[in-house]
């Protein structure tokens, strides 16, 4: 079995070397009633923290990579809770600005039999005041990856300008720009979001998009059609839920890897986990098949957890599975994930 390098995060003092991944976007406090209890009947809620980009940074940190989260929070208890939570995952928070004039964003989960609904309370939040200057910190200059999502340009005009600046002007000159389309219909309808997200995605280096959201946004129903719509990036990864994921590289044909079977506790955050796994594979110079496998395996951790950020097994567990023969991967069953790890 080949050995894949693992970054030695523990031996490197914080701030002494460039981060590998800078993830930029809003993270909010999350309120959630007991599993299966509709919000309208809840008498108590659990308080946690969630945000797409910081989720990616957190999973990458757990996989041994040096990450930083770039954002703004309010000068309030929720903001302090968010920063503490992200830092506890091993993510640097040096580039987080505390804004005394705007609140930290909030979202509330509403568990129901048909799926978990989400209600946002983020208009006018501190993070919505991010702008192109947010990316000017010299500490970000050495990052290998700048990770963004389609959530951020929906937050405000200044946030959209920041993302435009990131993909057009490349303020982090040595960074691969990674973009998760992450369309949020509650922030902007598909007809408004579709042309903006297509343009932004097409100017990035690596794009993640769900097959379902690609169909909603652009009316395309298969990975090849998605790739034809987005010819600019070096790689487009199309995720199709429990079916699997396809990586479409500019110089090679499509690579498809089926998803392992899992018992789903909650799907929220699984896309972020997948992106983190794929990015970890890229940072370790794995081939496309192993990158996709690693994405699926990290997503499985999220799918079998009720939180936005699940713990991950030791690297040896991932390494064994990403190097498995094809005939061992295809029937992979992680429905009893706790016993497997």
Coordinates of C-alpha atoms in Angstrom, one line a residue:
X1 CA 0.0 0.0 0.0
X2 CA 1.5 3.4 -0.9
X3 CA 2.1 5.9 1.9
X4 CA 0.6 9.4 1.4
X5 CA 2.2 12.4 3.2
X6 CA 0.4 13.9 6.1
X7 CA 1.2 17.5 7.1
X8 CA 2.6 17.7 10.6
X9 CA 0.4 20.4 12.1
X10 CA 1.3 19.7 15.7
X11 CA 5.0 20.5 15.2
X12 CA 4.4 23.8 13.6
X13 CA 3.8 26.9 15.8
X14 CA 0.7 28.9 14.7
X15 CA 1.6 31.8 12.5
X16 CA 5.2 30.6 11.7
X17 CA 4.4 29.2 8.3
X18 CA 1.9 30.0 5.6
X19 CA -1.5 28.4 5.9
X20 CA -2.4 25.9 3.3
X21 CA -6.1 26.8 2.9
X22 CA -7.9 30.1 3.5
X23 CA -11.6 29.6 3.7
X24 CA -13.7 32.8 3.4
X25 CA -17.3 33.2 4.4
X26 CA -19.9 33.7 7.1
X27 CA -20.4 31.4 10.1
X28 CA -23.4 31.7 12.4
X29 CA -24.8 30.5 15.6
X30 CA -27.2 27.6 15.1
X31 CA -30.2 26.9 17.2
X32 CA -31.7 23.4 16.9
X33 CA -34.5 21.6 18.8
X34 CA -34.3 17.9 19.6
X35 CA -34.1 15.6 16.6
X36 CA -37.5 15.0 15.1
X37 CA -39.1 17.8 17.1
X38 CA -40.6 20.6 14.9
X39 CA -39.4 24.0 15.9
X40 CA -42.9 25.3 16.5
X41 CA -43.4 22.8 19.3
X42 CA -39.9 23.0 20.8
X43 CA -39.4 24.3 24.4
X44 CA -35.7 24.0 24.4
X45 CA -33.0 24.3 21.7
X46 CA -29.4 23.3 21.5
X47 CA -26.8 26.0 20.6
X48 CA -24.1 25.2 18.1
X49 CA -22.1 26.8 15.3
X50 CA -22.2 26.3 11.6
X51 CA -21.0 27.8 8.3
X52 CA -20.1 26.2 5.0
X53 CA -16.6 27.7 4.6
X54 CA -15.5 27.2 8.3
X55 CA -16.9 23.7 8.1
X56 CA -14.5 23.0 5.2
X57 CA -11.6 24.6 7.2
X58 CA -12.5 22.5 10.3
X59 CA -12.5 19.2 8.5
X60 CA -9.3 20.0 6.7
X61 CA -7.7 20.9 10.1
X62 CA -8.9 17.6 11.5
X63 CA -7.2 15.9 8.5
X64 CA -3.9 17.6 9.4
X65 CA -3.9 20.7 7.2
X66 CA -3.1 24.2 8.2
X67 CA -6.2 26.3 7.7
X68 CA -7.5 29.8 8.5
X69 CA -11.0 31.1 8.5
X70 CA -11.5 34.6 7.1
X71 CA -14.6 36.5 8.2
X72 CA -16.3 39.0 10.4
X73 CA -18.4 38.5 13.6
X74 CA -20.3 40.8 15.8
X75 CA -18.9 42.1 19.1
X76 CA -21.4 39.9 21.0
X77 CA -21.6 36.6 22.8
X78 CA -22.6 34.8 19.6
X79 CA -19.6 36.1 17.8
X80 CA -17.3 35.0 20.6
X81 CA -18.9 31.6 20.6
X82 CA -18.4 31.3 16.8
X83 CA -14.7 32.2 17.0
X84 CA -14.1 29.9 19.9
X85 CA -15.8 27.0 18.2
X86 CA -13.9 27.4 14.9
X87 CA -10.6 27.7 16.7
X88 CA -11.3 24.6 18.7
X89 CA -11.4 22.6 15.5
X90 CA -7.7 23.6 14.9
X91 CA -8.5 26.4 12.5
X92 CA -6.6 29.7 12.8
X93 CA -8.8 32.7 13.4
X94 CA -6.3 35.5 13.1
X95 CA -8.1 36.9 10.1
X96 CA -11.5 37.2 11.8
X97 CA -12.6 40.9 12.3
X98 CA -14.8 41.7 15.3
X99 CA -17.3 44.3 14.2
X100 CA -18.7 46.5 17.0
X101 CA -21.5 47.9 14.7
X102 CA -23.2 44.7 13.3
X103 CA -24.4 41.5 14.9
X104 CA -23.3 37.9 14.4
X105 CA -25.6 35.9 12.0
X106 CA -28.0 33.3 13.3
X107 CA -29.8 30.3 11.7
X108 CA -32.4 28.0 13.1
X109 CA -33.0 24.4 12.1
X110 CA -36.5 23.0 12.0
X111 CA -36.4 19.1 11.9
X112 CA -39.3 17.5 10.2
X113 CA -40.1 14.1 8.7
X114 CA -39.7 15.4 5.2
X115 CA -36.3 16.9 6.0
X116 CA -34.6 19.6 8.0
X117 CA -35.7 23.2 7.1
X118 CA -33.4 26.1 7.8
X119 CA -34.4 29.7 8.8
X120 CA -31.8 32.4 8.4
X121 CA -31.5 35.6 10.5
X122 CA -28.4 37.1 8.8
X123 CA -29.5 40.3 7.0
X124 CA -27.2 43.1 8.0
X125 CA -24.8 40.8 9.9
X126 CA -21.2 41.6 10.5
X127 CA -20.1 39.1 7.9
X128 CA -22.3 40.8 5.3
X129 CA -19.9 43.8 5.6
X130 CA -16.9 41.9 4.2
X131 CA -15.5 43.6 1.1
X132 CA -12.4 43.2 -1.2
X133 CA -10.1 44.6 1.5
X134 CA -10.9 41.5 3.6
X135 CA -8.5 39.5 1.3
X136 CA -5.6 42.1 1.7
X137 CA -4.0 40.5 4.8
X138 CA -0.4 39.6 4.0
X139 CA -0.7 36.5 6.1
X140 CA -2.9 35.0 3.4
X141 CA -0.4 35.4 0.6
X142 CA 1.2 32.0 0.9
X143 CA -2.0 30.0 0.9
X144 CA -2.2 27.1 -1.6
X145 CA -6.0 27.1 -1.7
X146 CA -8.5 29.9 -1.4
X147 CA -11.9 28.4 -0.7
X148 CA -15.1 30.3 -1.4
X149 CA -18.8 29.5 -1.9
X150 CA -21.8 30.8 -3.7
X151 CA -23.4 31.8 -0.4
X152 CA -21.1 34.8 0.1
X153 CA -22.0 36.8 -3.0
X154 CA -25.7 36.6 -1.9
X155 CA -25.1 38.3 1.4
X156 CA -24.5 41.9 0.2
X157 CA -23.1 44.0 -2.6
X158 CA -19.7 44.3 -0.8
X159 CA -19.5 40.5 -0.3
X160 CA -20.2 40.0 -4.0
X161 CA -17.5 42.5 -4.8
X162 CA -15.1 40.6 -2.6
X163 CA -15.8 37.3 -4.4
X164 CA -15.5 39.0 -7.8
X165 CA -12.1 40.4 -6.7
X166 CA -11.0 37.0 -5.5
X167 CA -11.7 35.2 -8.8
X168 CA -10.8 38.1 -11.2
X169 CA -7.9 39.8 -9.6
X170 CA -6.4 36.9 -7.7
X171 CA -5.2 38.7 -4.6
X172 CA -3.7 35.5 -3.3
X173 CA -1.4 35.0 -6.3
X174 CA -0.2 31.4 -5.5
X175 CA -3.6 30.0 -4.5
X176 CA -5.8 27.7 -6.4
X177 CA -9.3 29.2 -6.2
X178 CA -11.9 26.6 -5.0
X179 CA -15.6 27.4 -5.3
X180 CA -18.6 25.5 -4.0
X181 CA -21.7 26.7 -5.8
X182 CA -23.8 26.1 -2.7
X183 CA -27.0 27.9 -4.0
X184 CA -29.2 29.0 -1.1
X185 CA -32.7 29.7 -2.4
X186 CA -33.6 31.5 0.8
X187 CA -30.9 34.1 0.0
X188 CA -31.6 34.5 -3.6
X189 CA -34.0 32.8 -6.1
X190 CA -32.5 30.6 -8.9
X191 CA -33.3 33.0 -11.7
X192 CA -31.3 35.7 -9.9
X193 CA -28.5 33.5 -8.7
X194 CA -28.0 31.4 -11.9
X195 CA -26.0 33.8 -14.1
X196 CA -24.0 35.2 -11.2
X197 CA -22.9 31.8 -9.9
X198 CA -22.2 30.5 -13.4
X199 CA -19.9 33.5 -14.1
X200 CA -18.1 33.2 -10.8
X201 CA -17.7 29.4 -11.0
X202 CA -16.4 29.6 -14.5
X203 CA -13.5 31.9 -13.4
X204 CA -12.3 29.5 -10.6
X205 CA -9.8 26.7 -10.8
X206 CA -11.9 24.0 -9.0
X207 CA -15.7 23.9 -8.7
X208 CA -18.0 21.8 -6.6
X209 CA -21.6 21.6 -7.6
X210 CA -24.5 19.3 -6.8
X211 CA -26.3 17.7 -9.7
X212 CA -29.6 18.8 -8.2
X213 CA -28.6 22.4 -7.9
X214 CA -27.0 22.5 -11.4
X215 CA -30.4 21.4 -12.7
X216 CA -32.2 24.0 -10.6
X217 CA -29.9 26.8 -11.6
X218 CA -29.0 26.0 -15.2
X219 CA -31.3 23.2 -16.4
X220 CA -28.5 20.7 -17.0
X221 CA -29.1 17.1 -16.0
X222 CA -25.8 15.3 -16.2
X223 CA -22.1 15.9 -15.3
X224 CA -21.0 16.3 -19.0
X225 CA -23.6 19.0 -19.5
X226 CA -22.4 20.8 -16.4
X227 CA -18.8 20.7 -17.7
X228 CA -19.9 22.1 -21.0
X229 CA -21.6 25.0 -19.2
X230 CA -18.4 25.6 -17.1
X231 CA -15.4 25.2 -19.4
X232 CA -13.1 27.5 -17.5
X233 CA -12.1 25.6 -14.4
X234 CA -9.3 23.0 -14.4
X235 CA -11.7 20.6 -12.6
X236 CA -15.4 20.5 -12.0
X237 CA -16.7 18.0 -9.4
X238 CA -20.4 17.1 -9.8
X239 CA -21.9 15.5 -6.7
X240 CA -25.0 13.3 -7.0
X241 CA -25.9 12.5 -3.4
X242 CA -25.9 8.8 -2.5
X243 CA -25.1 7.9 -6.1
X244 CA -21.6 9.2 -6.2
X245 CA -19.4 12.0 -7.6
X246 CA -17.8 12.8 -10.9
X247 CA -14.6 14.8 -11.5
X248 CA -14.4 16.3 -14.9
X249 CA -10.8 17.4 -15.5
X250 CA -9.8 19.6 -18.4
X251 CA -7.2 17.2 -19.9
X252 CA -8.8 13.8 -19.2
X253 CA -12.2 12.1 -19.4
X254 CA -14.7 12.1 -16.5
X255 CA -13.8 10.1 -13.4
X256 CA -16.8 8.7 -11.4
X257 CA -16.6 7.2 -7.9
X258 CA -19.7 5.7 -6.3
X259 CA -20.6 6.8 -2.8
X260 CA -20.4 4.2 0.0
X261 CA -23.6 3.3 1.7
X262 CA -24.2 5.0 5.0
X263 CA -27.0 5.4 7.5
X264 CA -27.9 9.1 7.2
X265 CA -28.6 10.9 10.5
X266 CA -28.6 14.4 9.0
X267 CA -27.4 15.6 5.5
X268 CA -26.5 19.2 6.5
X269 CA -22.8 19.8 6.2
X270 CA -22.1 16.7 4.1
X271 CA -21.2 18.8 1.0
X272 CA -18.7 20.8 3.0
X273 CA -17.2 17.6 4.3
X274 CA -16.9 16.2 0.8
X275 CA -15.2 19.4 -0.4
X276 CA -12.7 19.2 2.5
X277 CA -11.9 15.6 1.7
X278 CA -11.4 16.3 -2.0
X279 CA -9.2 19.3 -1.1
X280 CA -7.2 17.2 1.3
X281 CA -6.6 14.8 -1.5
X282 CA -5.5 17.6 -3.8
X283 CA -3.1 19.0 -1.2
X284 CA -1.6 15.5 -0.7
X285 CA -1.2 15.1 -4.5
X286 CA -3.5 12.1 -4.7
X287 CA -5.0 11.1 -8.1
X288 CA -8.6 12.0 -9.0
X289 CA -10.0 8.6 -7.9
X290 CA -8.5 8.9 -4.5
X291 CA -9.5 12.5 -4.1
X292 CA -13.1 11.5 -4.8
X293 CA -12.9 8.6 -2.4
X294 CA -11.5 10.8 0.3
X295 CA -14.3 13.3 -0.3
X296 CA -16.9 10.5 0.1
X297 CA -15.3 9.2 3.3
X298 CA -15.2 12.5 5.0
X299 CA -18.8 13.2 3.9
X300 CA -19.8 9.9 5.5
X301 CA -18.6 11.3 8.8
X302 CA -20.9 14.2 8.4
X303 CA -23.9 12.2 7.2
X304 CA -23.7 10.0 10.3
X305 CA -23.5 12.9 12.8
X306 CA -26.2 15.4 13.9
X307 CA -23.6 18.3 14.0
X308 CA -22.2 20.4 11.2
X309 CA -18.7 19.3 12.1
X310 CA -18.2 15.6 12.9
X311 CA -15.0 14.1 14.3
X312 CA -12.9 12.2 11.8
X313 CA -11.0 8.9 12.2
X314 CA -7.2 8.6 12.2
X315 CA -5.6 9.1 8.8
X316 CA -4.7 5.3 8.6
X317 CA -8.4 4.5 8.3
X318 CA -8.8 6.8 5.3
X319 CA -5.6 5.6 3.7
X320 CA -6.6 2.0 3.8
X321 CA -9.9 2.7 2.1
X322 CA -8.8 5.2 -0.5
X323 CA -6.1 2.7 -1.6
X324 CA -8.6 -0.3 -1.8
X325 CA -9.0 -2.1 -5.1
X326 CA -12.0 -1.0 -7.2
X327 CA -13.8 -4.3 -6.5
X328 CA -13.5 -3.6 -2.8
X329 CA -14.6 0.0 -3.0
X330 CA -17.8 -0.5 -5.0
X331 CA -19.7 -2.5 -2.4
X332 CA -18.3 -0.5 0.5
X333 CA -20.9 -0.3 3.3
X334 CA -20.4 2.2 6.1
X335 CA -23.9 1.8 7.6
X336 CA -22.3 0.8 10.9
X337 CA -19.7 3.6 10.7
X338 CA -18.9 3.6 14.4
X339 CA -17.8 0.0 14.3
X340 CA -15.9 0.5 11.1
X341 CA -13.8 3.3 12.5

